[in-house]
Tab-separated table of C-alpha atoms and ligand atoms in Angstrom:
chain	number	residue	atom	x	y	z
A	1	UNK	CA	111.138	28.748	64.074
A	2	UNK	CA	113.070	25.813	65.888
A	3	UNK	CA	113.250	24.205	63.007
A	4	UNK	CA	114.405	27.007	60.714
A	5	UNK	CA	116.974	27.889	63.133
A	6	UNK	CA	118.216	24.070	62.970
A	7	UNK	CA	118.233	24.321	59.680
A	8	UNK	CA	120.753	27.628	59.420
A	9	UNK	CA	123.324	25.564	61.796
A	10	UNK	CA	122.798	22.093	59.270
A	11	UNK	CA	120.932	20.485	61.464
A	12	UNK	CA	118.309	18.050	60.372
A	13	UNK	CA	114.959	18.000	62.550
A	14	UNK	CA	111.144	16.516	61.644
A	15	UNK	CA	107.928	18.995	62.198
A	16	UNK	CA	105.567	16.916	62.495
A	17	UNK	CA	101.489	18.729	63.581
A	18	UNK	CA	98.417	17.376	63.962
A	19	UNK	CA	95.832	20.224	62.521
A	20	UNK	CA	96.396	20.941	58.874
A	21	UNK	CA	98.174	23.741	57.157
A	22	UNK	CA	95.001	25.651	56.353
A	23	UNK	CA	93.666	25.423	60.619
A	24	UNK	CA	97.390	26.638	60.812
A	25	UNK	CA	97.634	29.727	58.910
A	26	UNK	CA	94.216	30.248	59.223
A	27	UNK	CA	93.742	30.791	62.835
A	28	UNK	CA	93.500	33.940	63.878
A	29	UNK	CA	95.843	34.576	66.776
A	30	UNK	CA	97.627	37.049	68.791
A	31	UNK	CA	99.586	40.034	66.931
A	32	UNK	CA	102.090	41.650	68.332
A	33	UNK	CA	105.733	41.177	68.361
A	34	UNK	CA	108.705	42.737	70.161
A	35	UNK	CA	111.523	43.721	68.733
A	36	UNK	CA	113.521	40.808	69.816
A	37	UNK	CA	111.266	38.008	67.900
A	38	UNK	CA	111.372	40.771	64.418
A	39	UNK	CA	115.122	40.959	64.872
A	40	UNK	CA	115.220	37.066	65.087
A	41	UNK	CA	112.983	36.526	62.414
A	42	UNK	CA	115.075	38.698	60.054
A	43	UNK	CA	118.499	37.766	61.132
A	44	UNK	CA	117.210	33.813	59.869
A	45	UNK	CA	115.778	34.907	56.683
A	46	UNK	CA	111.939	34.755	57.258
A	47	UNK	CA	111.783	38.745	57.977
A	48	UNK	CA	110.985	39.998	54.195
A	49	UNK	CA	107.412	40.225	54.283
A	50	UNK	CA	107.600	41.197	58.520
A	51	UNK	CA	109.160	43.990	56.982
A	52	UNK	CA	106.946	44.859	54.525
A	53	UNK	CA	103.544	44.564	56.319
A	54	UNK	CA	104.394	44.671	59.803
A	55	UNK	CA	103.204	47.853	61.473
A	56	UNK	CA	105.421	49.557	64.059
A	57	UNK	CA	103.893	51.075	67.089
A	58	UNK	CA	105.945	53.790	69.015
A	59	UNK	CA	103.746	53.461	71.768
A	60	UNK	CA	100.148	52.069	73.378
A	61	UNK	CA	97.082	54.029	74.876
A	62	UNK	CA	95.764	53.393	78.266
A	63	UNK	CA	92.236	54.224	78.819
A	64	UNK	CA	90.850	54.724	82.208
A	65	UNK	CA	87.037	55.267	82.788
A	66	UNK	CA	86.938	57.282	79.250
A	67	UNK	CA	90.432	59.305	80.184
A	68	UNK	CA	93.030	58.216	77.359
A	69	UNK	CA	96.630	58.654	78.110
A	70	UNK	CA	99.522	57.399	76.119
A	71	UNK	CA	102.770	55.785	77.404
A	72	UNK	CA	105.341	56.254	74.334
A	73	UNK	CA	107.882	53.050	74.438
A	74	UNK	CA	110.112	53.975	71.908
A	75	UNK	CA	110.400	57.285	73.981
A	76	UNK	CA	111.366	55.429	76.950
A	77	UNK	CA	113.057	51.847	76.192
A	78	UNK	CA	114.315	53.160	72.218
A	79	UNK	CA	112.122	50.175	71.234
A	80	UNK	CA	109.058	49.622	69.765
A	81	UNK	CA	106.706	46.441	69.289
A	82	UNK	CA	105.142	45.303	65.520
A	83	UNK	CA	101.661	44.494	64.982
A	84	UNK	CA	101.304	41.478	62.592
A	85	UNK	CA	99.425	38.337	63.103
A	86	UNK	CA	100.541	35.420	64.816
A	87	UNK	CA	99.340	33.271	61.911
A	88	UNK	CA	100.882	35.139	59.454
A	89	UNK	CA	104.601	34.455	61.329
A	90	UNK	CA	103.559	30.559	60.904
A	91	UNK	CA	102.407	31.334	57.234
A	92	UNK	CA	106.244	32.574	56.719
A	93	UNK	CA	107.838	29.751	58.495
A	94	UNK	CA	106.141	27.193	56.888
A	95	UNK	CA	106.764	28.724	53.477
A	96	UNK	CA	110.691	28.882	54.874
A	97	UNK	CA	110.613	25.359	55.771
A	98	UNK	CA	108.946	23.975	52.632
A	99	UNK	CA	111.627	25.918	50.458
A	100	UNK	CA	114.491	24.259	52.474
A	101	UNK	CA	113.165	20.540	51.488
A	102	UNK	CA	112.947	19.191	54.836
A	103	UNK	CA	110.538	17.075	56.485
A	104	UNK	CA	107.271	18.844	57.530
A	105	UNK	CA	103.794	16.378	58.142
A	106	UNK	CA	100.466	18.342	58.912
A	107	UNK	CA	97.779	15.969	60.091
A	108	UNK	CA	99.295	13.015	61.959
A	109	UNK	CA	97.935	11.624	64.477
A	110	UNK	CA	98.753	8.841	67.400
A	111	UNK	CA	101.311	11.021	68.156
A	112	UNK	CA	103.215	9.222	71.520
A	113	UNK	CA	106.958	10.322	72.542
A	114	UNK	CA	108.771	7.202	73.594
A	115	UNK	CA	112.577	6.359	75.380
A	116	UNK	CA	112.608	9.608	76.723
A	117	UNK	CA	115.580	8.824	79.261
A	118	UNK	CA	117.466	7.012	76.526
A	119	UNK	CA	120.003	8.091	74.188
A	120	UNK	CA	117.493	7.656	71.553
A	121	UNK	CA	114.313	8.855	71.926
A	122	UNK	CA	111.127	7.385	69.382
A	123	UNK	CA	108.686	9.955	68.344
A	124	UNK	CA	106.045	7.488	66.756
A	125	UNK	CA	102.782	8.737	64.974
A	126	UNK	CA	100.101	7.576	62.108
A	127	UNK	CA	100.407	9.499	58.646
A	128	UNK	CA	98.033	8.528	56.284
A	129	UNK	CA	97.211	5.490	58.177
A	130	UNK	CA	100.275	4.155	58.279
A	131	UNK	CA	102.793	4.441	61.198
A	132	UNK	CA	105.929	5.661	61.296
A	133	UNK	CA	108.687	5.843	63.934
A	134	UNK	CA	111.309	8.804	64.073
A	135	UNK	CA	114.509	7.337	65.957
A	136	UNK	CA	115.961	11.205	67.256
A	137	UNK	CA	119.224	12.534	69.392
A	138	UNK	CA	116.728	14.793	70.922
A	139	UNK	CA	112.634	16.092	70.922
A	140	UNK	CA	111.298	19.123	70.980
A	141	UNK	CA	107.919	19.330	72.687
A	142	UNK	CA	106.334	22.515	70.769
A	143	UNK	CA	102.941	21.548	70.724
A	144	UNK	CA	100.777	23.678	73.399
A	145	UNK	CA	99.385	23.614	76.696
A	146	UNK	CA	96.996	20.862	75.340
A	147	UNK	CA	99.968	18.397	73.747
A	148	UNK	CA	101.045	15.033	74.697
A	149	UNK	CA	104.964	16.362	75.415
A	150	UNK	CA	104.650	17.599	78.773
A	151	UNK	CA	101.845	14.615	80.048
A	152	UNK	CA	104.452	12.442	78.951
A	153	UNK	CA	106.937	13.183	81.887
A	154	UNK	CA	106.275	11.134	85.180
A	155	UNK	CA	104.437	13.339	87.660
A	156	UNK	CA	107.500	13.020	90.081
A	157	UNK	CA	109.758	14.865	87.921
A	158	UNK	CA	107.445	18.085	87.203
A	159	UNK	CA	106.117	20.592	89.296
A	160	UNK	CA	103.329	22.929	88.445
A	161	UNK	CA	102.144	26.219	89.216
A	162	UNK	CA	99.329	27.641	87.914
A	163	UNK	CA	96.525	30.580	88.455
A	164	UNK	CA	93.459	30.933	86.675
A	165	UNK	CA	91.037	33.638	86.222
A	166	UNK	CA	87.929	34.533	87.191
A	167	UNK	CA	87.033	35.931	83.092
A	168	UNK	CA	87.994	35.390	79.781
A	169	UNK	CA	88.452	37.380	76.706
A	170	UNK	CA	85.873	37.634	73.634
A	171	UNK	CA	88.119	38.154	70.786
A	172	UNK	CA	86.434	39.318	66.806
A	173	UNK	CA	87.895	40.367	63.838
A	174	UNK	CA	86.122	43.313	62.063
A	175	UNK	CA	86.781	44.686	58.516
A	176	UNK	CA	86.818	48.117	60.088
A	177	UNK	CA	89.598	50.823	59.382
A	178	UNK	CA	91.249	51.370	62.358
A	179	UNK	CA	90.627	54.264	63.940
A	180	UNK	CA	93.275	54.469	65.967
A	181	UNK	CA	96.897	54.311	65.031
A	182	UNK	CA	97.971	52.746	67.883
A	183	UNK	CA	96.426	49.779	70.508
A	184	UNK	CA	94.281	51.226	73.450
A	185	UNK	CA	93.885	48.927	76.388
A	186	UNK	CA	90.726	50.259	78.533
A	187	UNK	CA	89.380	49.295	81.789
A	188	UNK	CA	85.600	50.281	82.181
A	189	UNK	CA	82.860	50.154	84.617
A	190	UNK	CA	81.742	47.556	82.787
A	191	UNK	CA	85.074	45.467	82.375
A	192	UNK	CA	88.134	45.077	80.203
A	193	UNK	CA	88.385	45.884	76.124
A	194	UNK	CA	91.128	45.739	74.216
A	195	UNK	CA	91.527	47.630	70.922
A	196	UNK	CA	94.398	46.416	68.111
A	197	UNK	CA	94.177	45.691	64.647
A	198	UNK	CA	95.675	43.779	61.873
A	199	UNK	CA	96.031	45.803	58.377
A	200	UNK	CA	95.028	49.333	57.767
A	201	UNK	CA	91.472	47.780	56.912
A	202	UNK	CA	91.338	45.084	59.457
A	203	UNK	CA	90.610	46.039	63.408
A	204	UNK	CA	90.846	43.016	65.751
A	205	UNK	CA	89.388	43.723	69.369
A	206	UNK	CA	88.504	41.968	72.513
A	207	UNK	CA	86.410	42.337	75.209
A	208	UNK	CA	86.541	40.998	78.887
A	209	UNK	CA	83.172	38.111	79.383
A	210	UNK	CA	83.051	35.504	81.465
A	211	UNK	CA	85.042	32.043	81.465
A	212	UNK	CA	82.317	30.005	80.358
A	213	UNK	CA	80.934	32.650	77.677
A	214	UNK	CA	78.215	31.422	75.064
A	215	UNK	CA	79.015	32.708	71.928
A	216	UNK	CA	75.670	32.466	70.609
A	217	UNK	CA	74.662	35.110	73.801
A	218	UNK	CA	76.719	37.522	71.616
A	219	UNK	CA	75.336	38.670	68.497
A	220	UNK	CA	77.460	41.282	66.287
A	221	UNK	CA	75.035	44.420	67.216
A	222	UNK	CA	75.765	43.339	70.994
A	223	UNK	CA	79.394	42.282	70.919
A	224	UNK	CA	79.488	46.675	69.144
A	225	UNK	CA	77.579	47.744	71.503
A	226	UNK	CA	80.176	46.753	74.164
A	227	UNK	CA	83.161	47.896	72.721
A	228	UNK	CA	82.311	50.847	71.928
A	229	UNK	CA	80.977	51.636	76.083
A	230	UNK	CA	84.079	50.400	76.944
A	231	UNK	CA	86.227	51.666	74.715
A	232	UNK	CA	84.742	55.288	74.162
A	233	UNK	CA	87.550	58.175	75.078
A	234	UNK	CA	85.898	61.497	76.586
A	235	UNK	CA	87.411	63.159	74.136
A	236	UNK	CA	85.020	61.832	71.360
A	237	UNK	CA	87.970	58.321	70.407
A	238	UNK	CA	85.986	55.776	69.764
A	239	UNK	CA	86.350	52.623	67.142
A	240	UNK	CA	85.203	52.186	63.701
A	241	UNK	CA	82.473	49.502	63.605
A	242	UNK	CA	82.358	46.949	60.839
A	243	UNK	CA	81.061	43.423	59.415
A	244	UNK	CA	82.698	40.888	61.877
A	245	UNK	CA	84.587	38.164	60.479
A	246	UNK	CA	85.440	35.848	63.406
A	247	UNK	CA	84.993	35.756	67.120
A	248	UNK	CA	86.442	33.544	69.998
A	249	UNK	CA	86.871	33.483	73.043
A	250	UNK	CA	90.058	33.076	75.076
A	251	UNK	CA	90.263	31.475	78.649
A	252	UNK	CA	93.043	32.819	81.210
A	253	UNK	CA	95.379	30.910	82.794
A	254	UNK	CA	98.930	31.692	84.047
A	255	UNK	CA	100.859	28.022	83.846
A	256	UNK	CA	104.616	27.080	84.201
A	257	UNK	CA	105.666	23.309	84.509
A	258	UNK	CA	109.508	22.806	85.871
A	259	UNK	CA	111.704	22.012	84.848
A	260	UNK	CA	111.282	22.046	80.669
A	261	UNK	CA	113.245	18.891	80.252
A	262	UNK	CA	112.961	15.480	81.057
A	263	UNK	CA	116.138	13.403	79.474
A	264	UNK	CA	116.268	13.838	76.224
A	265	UNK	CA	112.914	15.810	75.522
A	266	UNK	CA	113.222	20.103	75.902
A	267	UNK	CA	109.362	21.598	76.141
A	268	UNK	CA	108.846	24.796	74.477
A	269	UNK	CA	106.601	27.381	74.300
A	270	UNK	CA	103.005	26.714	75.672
A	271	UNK	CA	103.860	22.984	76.546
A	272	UNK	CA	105.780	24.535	79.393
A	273	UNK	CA	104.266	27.841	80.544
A	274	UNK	CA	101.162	29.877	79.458
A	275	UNK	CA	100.892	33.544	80.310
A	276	UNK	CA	97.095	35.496	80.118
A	277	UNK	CA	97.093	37.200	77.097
A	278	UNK	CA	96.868	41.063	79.008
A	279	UNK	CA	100.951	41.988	77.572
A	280	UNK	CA	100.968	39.846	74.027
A	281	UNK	CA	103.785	37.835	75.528
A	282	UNK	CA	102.925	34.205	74.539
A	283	UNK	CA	104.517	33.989	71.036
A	284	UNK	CA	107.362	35.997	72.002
A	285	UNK	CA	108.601	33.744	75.142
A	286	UNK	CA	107.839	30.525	72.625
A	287	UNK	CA	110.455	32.440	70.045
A	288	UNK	CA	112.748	33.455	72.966
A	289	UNK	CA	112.754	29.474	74.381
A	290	UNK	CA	113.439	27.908	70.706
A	291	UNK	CA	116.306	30.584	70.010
A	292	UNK	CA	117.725	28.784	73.205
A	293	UNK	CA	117.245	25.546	72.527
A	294	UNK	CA	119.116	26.113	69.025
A	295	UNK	CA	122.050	27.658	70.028
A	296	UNK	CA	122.178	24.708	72.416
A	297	UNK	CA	122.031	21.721	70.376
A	298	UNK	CA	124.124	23.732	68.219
A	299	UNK	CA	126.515	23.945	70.565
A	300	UNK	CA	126.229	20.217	71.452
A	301	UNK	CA	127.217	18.757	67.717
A	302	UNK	CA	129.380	21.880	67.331
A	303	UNK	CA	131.901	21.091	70.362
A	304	UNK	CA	130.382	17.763	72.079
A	305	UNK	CA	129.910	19.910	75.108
A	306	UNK	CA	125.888	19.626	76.766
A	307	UNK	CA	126.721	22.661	79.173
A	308	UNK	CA	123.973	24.854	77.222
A	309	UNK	CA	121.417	22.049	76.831
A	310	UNK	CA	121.739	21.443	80.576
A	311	UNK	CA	121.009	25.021	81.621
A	312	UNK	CA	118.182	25.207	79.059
A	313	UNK	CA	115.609	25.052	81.589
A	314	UNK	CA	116.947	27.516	84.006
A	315	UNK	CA	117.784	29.812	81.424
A	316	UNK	CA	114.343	29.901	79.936
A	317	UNK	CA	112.701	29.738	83.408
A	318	UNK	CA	114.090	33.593	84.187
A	319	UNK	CA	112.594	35.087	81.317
A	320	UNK	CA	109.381	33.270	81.674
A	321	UNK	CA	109.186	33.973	85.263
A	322	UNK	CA	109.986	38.003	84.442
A	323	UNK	CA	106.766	37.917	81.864
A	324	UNK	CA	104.584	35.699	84.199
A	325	UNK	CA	104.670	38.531	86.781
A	326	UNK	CA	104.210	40.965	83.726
A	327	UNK	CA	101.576	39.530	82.395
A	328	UNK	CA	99.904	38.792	85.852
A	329	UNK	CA	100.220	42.346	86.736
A	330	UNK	CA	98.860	44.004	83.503
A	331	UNK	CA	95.766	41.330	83.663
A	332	UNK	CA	95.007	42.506	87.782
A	333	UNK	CA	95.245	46.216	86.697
A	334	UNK	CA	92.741	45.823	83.824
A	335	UNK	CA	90.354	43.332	84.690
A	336	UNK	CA	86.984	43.938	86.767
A	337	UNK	CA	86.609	41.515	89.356
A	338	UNK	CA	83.518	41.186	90.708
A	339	UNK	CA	85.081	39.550	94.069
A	340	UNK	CA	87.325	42.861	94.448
A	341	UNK	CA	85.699	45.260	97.431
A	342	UNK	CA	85.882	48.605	97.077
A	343	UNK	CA	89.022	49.109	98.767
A	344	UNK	CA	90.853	46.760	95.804
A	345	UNK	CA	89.039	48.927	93.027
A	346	UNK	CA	90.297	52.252	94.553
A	347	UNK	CA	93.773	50.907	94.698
A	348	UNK	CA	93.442	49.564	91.416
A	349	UNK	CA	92.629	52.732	89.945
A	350	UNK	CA	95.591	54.723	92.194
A	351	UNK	CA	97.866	52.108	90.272
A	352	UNK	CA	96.561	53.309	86.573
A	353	UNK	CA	96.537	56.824	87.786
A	354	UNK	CA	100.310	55.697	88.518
A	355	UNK	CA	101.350	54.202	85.729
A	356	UNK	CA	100.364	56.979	83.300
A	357	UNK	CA	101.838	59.588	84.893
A	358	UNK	CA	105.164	58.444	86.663
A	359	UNK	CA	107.819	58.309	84.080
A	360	UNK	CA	109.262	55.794	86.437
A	361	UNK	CA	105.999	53.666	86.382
A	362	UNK	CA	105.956	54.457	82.433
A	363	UNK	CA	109.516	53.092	81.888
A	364	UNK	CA	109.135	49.439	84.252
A	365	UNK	CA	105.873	48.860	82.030
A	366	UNK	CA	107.303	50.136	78.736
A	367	UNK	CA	110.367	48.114	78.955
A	368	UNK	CA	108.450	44.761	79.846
A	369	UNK	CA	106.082	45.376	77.273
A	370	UNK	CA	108.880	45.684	74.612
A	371	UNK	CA	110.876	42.750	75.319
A	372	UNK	CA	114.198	42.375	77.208
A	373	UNK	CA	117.170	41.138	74.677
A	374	UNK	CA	117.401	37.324	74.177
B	1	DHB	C1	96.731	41.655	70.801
B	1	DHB	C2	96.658	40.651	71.751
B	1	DHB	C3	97.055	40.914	73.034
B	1	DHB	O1	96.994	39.936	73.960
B	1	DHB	C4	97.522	42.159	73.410
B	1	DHB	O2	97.894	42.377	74.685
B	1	DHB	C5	97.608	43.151	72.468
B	1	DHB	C6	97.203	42.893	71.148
B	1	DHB	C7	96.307	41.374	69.396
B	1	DHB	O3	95.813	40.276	69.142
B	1	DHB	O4	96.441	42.238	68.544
């Protein structure tokens, strides 16, 4: 997206990735946008097929202990959130980027960020066993919580914060019609399940396990089994079981690293901050920092002025601070912790009993969930 954004203003950038373009498009990620991320993607010309296969949810289901209530966003905010896969939005990019003839490398490797206080910072890396060195005005460290970017800044000028949880998430991909038209996020006596999907023929769900989960300890008829105790609605909602195509599981972790710059290197995305994926709000802060950082270097060989690039980090930090406490608070109201005593599970359920029935309560999750303007 950074680069496509570049790439409207005339600026020339180098993607360079380590995994190939099939791991890329391939891997099945999160799925939902907000309305923010679909108006930026079709504002810079990689909307079309967004528009054309994205699926537009109104609203979301909450399901307590079997009792299904539904909080209607669009009601509320007068925005709604899209269902379509994370991979496909990288599917689109890429096919953006290799129509505008600049330089994209999958599967380099050696990858080391170099002169980072200088007025030229190296990126050097192997392609095809040869190296290469990419002389830059500035880098762009997009490339995860597990990427060299952010390791590469001396310990004294970072500071961390970080929380991580006491579960994970179990994520498979069914060819089931979905059965319901919209995603219901249920807490059970037996722990968190999440349904969603990804086409009218495709359901994706996920299922709270623990951190260090064996996959092989969950065959298909037990991984159904589960979902459907958890997700089961008194009224007689439950989902459509099907062949499962792909399973995962998903640690939790709520990470920001401060500030995301050091000299002449911006981090963005995961590099700098990860969020637990209770909200869908990964994706959409990564799009909401590289919008930023655009406009900013814009800016810079528009006018010469590095105001924007210098507030970069503080402007990015409010929004990802706003969905860390989001996020946070959607993962402690869903999740079964086994530490919790009884007091903490009544007063978790007083908060669901809450939040879907106070408009009020309604409105301060619907509008987080949605996504504030960029
Ligand atoms: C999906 C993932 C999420 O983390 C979430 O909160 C909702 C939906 C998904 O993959 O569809």
């Amino acid at each position: 997206m950074l680069g496509q954004l570049l790439h409207l203003s005339g600026i020339d950038s180098v993607i360079i990735e380590n995994r190939s373009q099939d791991y890329v498009i391939e891997r099945v990620r999160a799925g939902v946008l907000e309305q923010p991320t679909v108006d930026l993607m079709i504002e810079s010309g990689v909307g079309e097929r967004l528009q054309r296969e994205g699926m537009f949810h109104d609203g979301i289901y909450i399901n307590v202990h079997g009792e299904r209530r539904r909080i209607d966003m669009a009601a509320l905010t007068g925005r709604r959130i899209t269902v379509y896969g994370q991979n496909e939005v990288v599917k689109d990019l890429i096919g953006a980027r290799i129509s505008t003839g600049r330089p994209l490398f999958f599967e380099v490797s050696d990858v080391s960020v170099n002169d980072l206080e200088s007025e030229q910072p190296k990126i050097r890396f192997t392609k095809e066993s040869e190296t290469r060195e990419i002389q830059c005005d500035f880098i762009a460290g997009c490339d995860g919580f597990h990427g060299i970017c952010r390791p590469s800044i001396p310990e004294n000028h970072i500071r961390i914060y970080e929380r991580v949880y006491p579960f994970a998430w179990l994520g498979i991909l069914a060819n089931a019609v979905p059965s319901s038209p919209e995603l219901v996020y249920s807490l059970h006596q037996r722990g968190f399940a999440l349904f969603s999907m990804r086409s009218n023929a495709v359901t994706r769900l996920y299922l709270q396990c623990a951190p260090d989960e064996e996959l092989s300890h969950w065959p298909d008829d037990r991984i159904w089994e589960e979902l459907l105790t958890r997700l089961a609605g008194s009224e007689g909602w439950k989902p459509n079981p099907g062949p499962i195509t792909q399973k995962g599981v998903t640690g939790m972790r709520s990470f920001v690293a401060e500030p995301m710059r050091y000299g002449r290197m911006f981090l963005a995305g995961d590099s700098a901050h990860i969020v637990p994926p209770t909200g869908a709000k990964g994706l959409n802060l990564a799009i909401a920092d590289v919008w930023r950082l655009s406009r900013a270097v814009a800016e810079y060989y528009r006018s010469g002025r590095p105001e924007l690039l210098d507030r970069y980090s503080e402007d990015c930090l409010r929004r990802v601070w706003r969905a860390q406490r989001f996020s946070w608070w959607m993962t402690a109201m869903l999740h079964k912790t086994d530490a919790a005593n009884p007091f903490d599970c009544r007063r978790q359920l007083a908060e669901l009993e809450y939040v879907t029935n106070s408009c009020a309560a309604m409105t301060s999750l619907a509008e987080n969930y949605v996504g504030f303007p960029l």
